[in-house]
PDB file of C-alpha atoms in Angstrom:
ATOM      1  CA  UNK A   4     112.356 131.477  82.756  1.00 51.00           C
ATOM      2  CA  UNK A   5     109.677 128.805  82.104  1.00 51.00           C
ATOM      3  CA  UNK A   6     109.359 126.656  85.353  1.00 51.00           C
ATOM      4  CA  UNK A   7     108.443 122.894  84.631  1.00 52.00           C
ATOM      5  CA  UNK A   8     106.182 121.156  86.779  1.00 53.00           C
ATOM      6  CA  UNK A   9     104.968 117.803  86.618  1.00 53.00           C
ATOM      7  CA  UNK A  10     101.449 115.549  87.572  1.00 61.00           C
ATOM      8  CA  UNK A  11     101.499 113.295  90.487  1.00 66.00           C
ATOM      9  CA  UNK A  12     101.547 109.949  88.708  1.00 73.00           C
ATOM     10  CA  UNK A  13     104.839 110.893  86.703  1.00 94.00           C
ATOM     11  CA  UNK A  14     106.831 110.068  89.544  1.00 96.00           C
ATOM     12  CA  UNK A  15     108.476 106.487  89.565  1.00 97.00           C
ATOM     13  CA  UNK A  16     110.242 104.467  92.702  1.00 97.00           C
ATOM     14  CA  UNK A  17     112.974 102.733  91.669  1.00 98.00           C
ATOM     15  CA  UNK A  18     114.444  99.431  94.052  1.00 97.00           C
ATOM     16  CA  UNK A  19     117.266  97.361  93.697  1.00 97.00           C
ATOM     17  CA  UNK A  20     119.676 100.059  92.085  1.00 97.00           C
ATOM     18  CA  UNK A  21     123.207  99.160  92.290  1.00 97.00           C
ATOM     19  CA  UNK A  22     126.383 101.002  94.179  1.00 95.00           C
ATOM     20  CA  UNK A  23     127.344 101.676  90.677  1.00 95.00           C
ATOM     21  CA  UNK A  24     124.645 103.297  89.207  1.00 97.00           C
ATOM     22  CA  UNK A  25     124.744 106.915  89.460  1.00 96.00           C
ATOM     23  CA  UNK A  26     122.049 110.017  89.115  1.00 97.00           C
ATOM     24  CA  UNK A  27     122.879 110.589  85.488  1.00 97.00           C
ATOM     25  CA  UNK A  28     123.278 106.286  84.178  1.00 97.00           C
ATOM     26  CA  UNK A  29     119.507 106.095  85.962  1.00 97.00           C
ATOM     27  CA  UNK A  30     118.207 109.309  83.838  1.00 97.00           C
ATOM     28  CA  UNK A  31     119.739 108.112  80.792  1.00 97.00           C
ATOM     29  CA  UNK A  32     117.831 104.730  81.033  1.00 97.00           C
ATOM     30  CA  UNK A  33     114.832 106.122  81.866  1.00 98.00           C
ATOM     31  CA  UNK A  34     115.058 108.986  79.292  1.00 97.00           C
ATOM     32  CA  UNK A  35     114.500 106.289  76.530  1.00 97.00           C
ATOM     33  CA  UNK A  36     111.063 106.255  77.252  1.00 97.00           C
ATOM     34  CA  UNK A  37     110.043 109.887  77.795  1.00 96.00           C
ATOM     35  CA  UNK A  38     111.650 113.263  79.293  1.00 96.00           C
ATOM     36  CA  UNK A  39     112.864 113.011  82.454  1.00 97.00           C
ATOM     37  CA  UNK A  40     112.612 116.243  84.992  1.00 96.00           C
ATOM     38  CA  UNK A  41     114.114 114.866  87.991  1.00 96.00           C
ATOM     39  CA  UNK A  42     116.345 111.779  89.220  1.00 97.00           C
ATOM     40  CA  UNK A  43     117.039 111.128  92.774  1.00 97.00           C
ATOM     41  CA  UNK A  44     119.331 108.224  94.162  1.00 97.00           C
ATOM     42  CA  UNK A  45     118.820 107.996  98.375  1.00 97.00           C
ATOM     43  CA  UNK A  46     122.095 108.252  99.922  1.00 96.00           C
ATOM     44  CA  UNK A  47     122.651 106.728 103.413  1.00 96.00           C
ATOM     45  CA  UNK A  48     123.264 109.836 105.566  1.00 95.00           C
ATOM     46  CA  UNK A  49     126.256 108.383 107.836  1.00 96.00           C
ATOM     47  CA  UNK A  50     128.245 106.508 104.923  1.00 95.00           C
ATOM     48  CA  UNK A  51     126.809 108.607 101.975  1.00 94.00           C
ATOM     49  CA  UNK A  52     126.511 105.594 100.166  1.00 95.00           C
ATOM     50  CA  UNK A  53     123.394 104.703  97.589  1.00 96.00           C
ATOM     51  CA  UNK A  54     121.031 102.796  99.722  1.00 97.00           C
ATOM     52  CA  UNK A  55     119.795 101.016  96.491  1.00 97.00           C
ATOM     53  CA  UNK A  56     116.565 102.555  96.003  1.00 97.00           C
ATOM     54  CA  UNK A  57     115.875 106.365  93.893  1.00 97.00           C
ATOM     55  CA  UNK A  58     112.851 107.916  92.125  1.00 97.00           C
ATOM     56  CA  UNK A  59     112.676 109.325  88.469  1.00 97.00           C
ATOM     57  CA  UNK A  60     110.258 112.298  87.706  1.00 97.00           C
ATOM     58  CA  UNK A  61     109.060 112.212  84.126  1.00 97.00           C
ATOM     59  CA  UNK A  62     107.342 115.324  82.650  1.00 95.00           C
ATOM     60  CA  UNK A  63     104.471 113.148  81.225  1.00 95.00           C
ATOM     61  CA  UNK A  64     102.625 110.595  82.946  1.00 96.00           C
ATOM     62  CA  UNK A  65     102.191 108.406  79.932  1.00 96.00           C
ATOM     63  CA  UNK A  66     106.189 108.384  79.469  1.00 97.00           C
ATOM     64  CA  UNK A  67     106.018 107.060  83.572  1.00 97.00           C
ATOM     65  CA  UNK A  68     103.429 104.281  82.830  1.00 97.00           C
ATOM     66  CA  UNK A  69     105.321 103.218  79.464  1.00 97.00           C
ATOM     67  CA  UNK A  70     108.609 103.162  80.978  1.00 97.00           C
ATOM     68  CA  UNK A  71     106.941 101.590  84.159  1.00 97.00           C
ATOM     69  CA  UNK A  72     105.581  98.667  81.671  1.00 97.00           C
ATOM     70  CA  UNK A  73     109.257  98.716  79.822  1.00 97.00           C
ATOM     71  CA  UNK A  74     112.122  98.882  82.710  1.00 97.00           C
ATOM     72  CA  UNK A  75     110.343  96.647  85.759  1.00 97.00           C
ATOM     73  CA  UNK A  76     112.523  93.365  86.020  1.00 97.00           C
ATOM     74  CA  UNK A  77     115.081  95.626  83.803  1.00 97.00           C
ATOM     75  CA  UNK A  78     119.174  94.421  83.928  1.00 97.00           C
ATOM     76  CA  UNK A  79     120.792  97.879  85.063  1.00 96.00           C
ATOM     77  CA  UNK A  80     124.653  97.910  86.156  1.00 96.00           C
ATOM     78  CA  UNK A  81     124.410  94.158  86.412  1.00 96.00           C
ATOM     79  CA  UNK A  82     120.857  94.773  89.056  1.00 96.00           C
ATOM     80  CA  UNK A  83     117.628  93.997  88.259  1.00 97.00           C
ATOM     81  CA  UNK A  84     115.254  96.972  88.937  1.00 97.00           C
ATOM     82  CA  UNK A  85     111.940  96.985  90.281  1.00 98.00           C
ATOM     83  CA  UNK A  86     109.563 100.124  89.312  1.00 97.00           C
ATOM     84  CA  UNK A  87     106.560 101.139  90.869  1.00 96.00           C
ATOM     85  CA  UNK A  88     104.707 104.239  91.361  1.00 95.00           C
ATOM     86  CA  UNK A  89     106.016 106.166  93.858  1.00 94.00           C
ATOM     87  CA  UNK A  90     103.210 107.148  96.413  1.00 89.00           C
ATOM     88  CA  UNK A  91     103.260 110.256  99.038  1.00 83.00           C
ATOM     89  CA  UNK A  92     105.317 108.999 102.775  1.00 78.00           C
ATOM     90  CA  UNK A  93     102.690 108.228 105.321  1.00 81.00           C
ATOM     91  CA  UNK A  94     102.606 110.677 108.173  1.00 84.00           C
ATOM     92  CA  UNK A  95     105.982 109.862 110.574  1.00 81.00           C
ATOM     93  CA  UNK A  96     104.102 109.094 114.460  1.00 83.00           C
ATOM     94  CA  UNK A  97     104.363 111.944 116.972  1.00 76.00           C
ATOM     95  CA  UNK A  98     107.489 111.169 119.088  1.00 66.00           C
ATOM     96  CA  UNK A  99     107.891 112.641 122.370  1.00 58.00           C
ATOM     97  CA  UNK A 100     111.931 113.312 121.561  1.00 61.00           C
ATOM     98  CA  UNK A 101     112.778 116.649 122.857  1.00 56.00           C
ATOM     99  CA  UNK A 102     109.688 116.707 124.900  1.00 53.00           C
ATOM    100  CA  UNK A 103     111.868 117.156 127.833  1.00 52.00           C
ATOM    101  CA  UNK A 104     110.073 114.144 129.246  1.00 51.00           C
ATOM    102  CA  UNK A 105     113.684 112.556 128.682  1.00 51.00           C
ATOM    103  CA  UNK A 106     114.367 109.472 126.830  1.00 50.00           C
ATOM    104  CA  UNK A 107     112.270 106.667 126.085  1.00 49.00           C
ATOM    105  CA  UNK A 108     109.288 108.425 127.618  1.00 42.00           C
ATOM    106  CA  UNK A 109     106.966 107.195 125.257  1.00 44.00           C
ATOM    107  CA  UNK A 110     107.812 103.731 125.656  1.00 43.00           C
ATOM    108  CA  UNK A 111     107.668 103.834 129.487  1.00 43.00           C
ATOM    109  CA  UNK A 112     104.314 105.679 129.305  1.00 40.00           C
ATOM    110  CA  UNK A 113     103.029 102.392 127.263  1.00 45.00           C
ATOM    111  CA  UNK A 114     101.449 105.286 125.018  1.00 46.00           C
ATOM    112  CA  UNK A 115     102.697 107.254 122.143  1.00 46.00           C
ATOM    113  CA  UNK A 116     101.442 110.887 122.633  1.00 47.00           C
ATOM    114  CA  UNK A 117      99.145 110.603 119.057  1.00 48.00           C
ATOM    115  CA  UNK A 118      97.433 107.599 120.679  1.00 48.00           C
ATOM    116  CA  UNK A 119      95.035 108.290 123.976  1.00 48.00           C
ATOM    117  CA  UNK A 120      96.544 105.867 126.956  1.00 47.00           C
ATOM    118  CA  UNK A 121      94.959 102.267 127.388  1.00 48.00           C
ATOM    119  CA  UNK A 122      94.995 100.690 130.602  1.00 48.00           C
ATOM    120  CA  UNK A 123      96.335  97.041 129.743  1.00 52.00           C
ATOM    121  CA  UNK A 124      96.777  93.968 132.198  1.00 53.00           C
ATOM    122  CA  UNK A 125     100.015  92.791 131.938  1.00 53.00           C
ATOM    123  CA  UNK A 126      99.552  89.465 134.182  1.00 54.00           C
ATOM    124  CA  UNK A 127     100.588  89.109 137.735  1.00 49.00           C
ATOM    125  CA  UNK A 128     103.321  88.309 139.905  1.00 53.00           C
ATOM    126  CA  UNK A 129     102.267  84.727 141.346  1.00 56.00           C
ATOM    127  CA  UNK A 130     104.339  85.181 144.419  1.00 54.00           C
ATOM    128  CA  UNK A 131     102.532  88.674 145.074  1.00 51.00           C
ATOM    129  CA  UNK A 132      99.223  87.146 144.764  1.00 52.00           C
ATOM    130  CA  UNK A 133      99.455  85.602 148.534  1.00 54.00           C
ATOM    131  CA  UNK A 134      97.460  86.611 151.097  1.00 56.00           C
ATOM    132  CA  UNK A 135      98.582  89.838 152.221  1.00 54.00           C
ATOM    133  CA  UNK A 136      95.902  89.770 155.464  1.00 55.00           C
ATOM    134  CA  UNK A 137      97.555  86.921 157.108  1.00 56.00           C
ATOM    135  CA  UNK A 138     100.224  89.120 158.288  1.00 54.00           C
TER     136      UNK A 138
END
């Protein structure tokens, strides 16, 4: 079996898809312009609806950039697409979630736990600023 991989720029982000458009109507516009190896559509993960953006994998990076150049501004089920190059997530921030520091921790601590703490002055109380000797 003869295991297909493909180079990092092949890989194309596609916005603005419509509810209608499925996996296999985004391949077959995109195959016009090259061999596709992959088609993704995100699906919201409580509704399991499209959430209007997916990513096409071509085999050859030329076939990305010309269908890139071709299918940017494109008219697909009544949408018009926009096509970029998809680039690598950033890095999600450390959360302190199941820390068993409870809830919100990081917010109360006014630090997240990837960041060192920063002692910040946050104003004053007017009404606390009285002379506390005088009594």
């Amino acid at each position: 079996m003869t295991v297909r991989t493909y180079t990092e720029g092949s890989k194309l982000f596609v916005g603005g898809i419509s509810f209608r458009t499925t996996e296999d109507s985004l391949r077959e516009a995109f195959a016009e312009h090259g061999e596709v190896i992959d088609t993704k559509i995100i699906l919201d993960r409580e509704t399991g609806r499209s959430r209007g953006f997916g990513f096409v994998t071509f085999y050859k990076e030329e076939d990305a950039e010309t269908a890139l150049s071709k299918l940017n501004g494109f008219n697909l089920d009544g949408r018009v697409i926009r096509v970029d190059r998809a680039t690598a997530r950033p890095p999600r921030p450390a959360s302190d979630f199941g820390s068993g520091m409870g809830f919100g921790s990081s917010f109360a601590s006014g630090a997240s736990s990837s960041e060192p703490a920063q002692d910040e002055d946050w104003g004053s109380i007017p009404s606390l600023d009285a002379d506390m000797s005088k009594q």
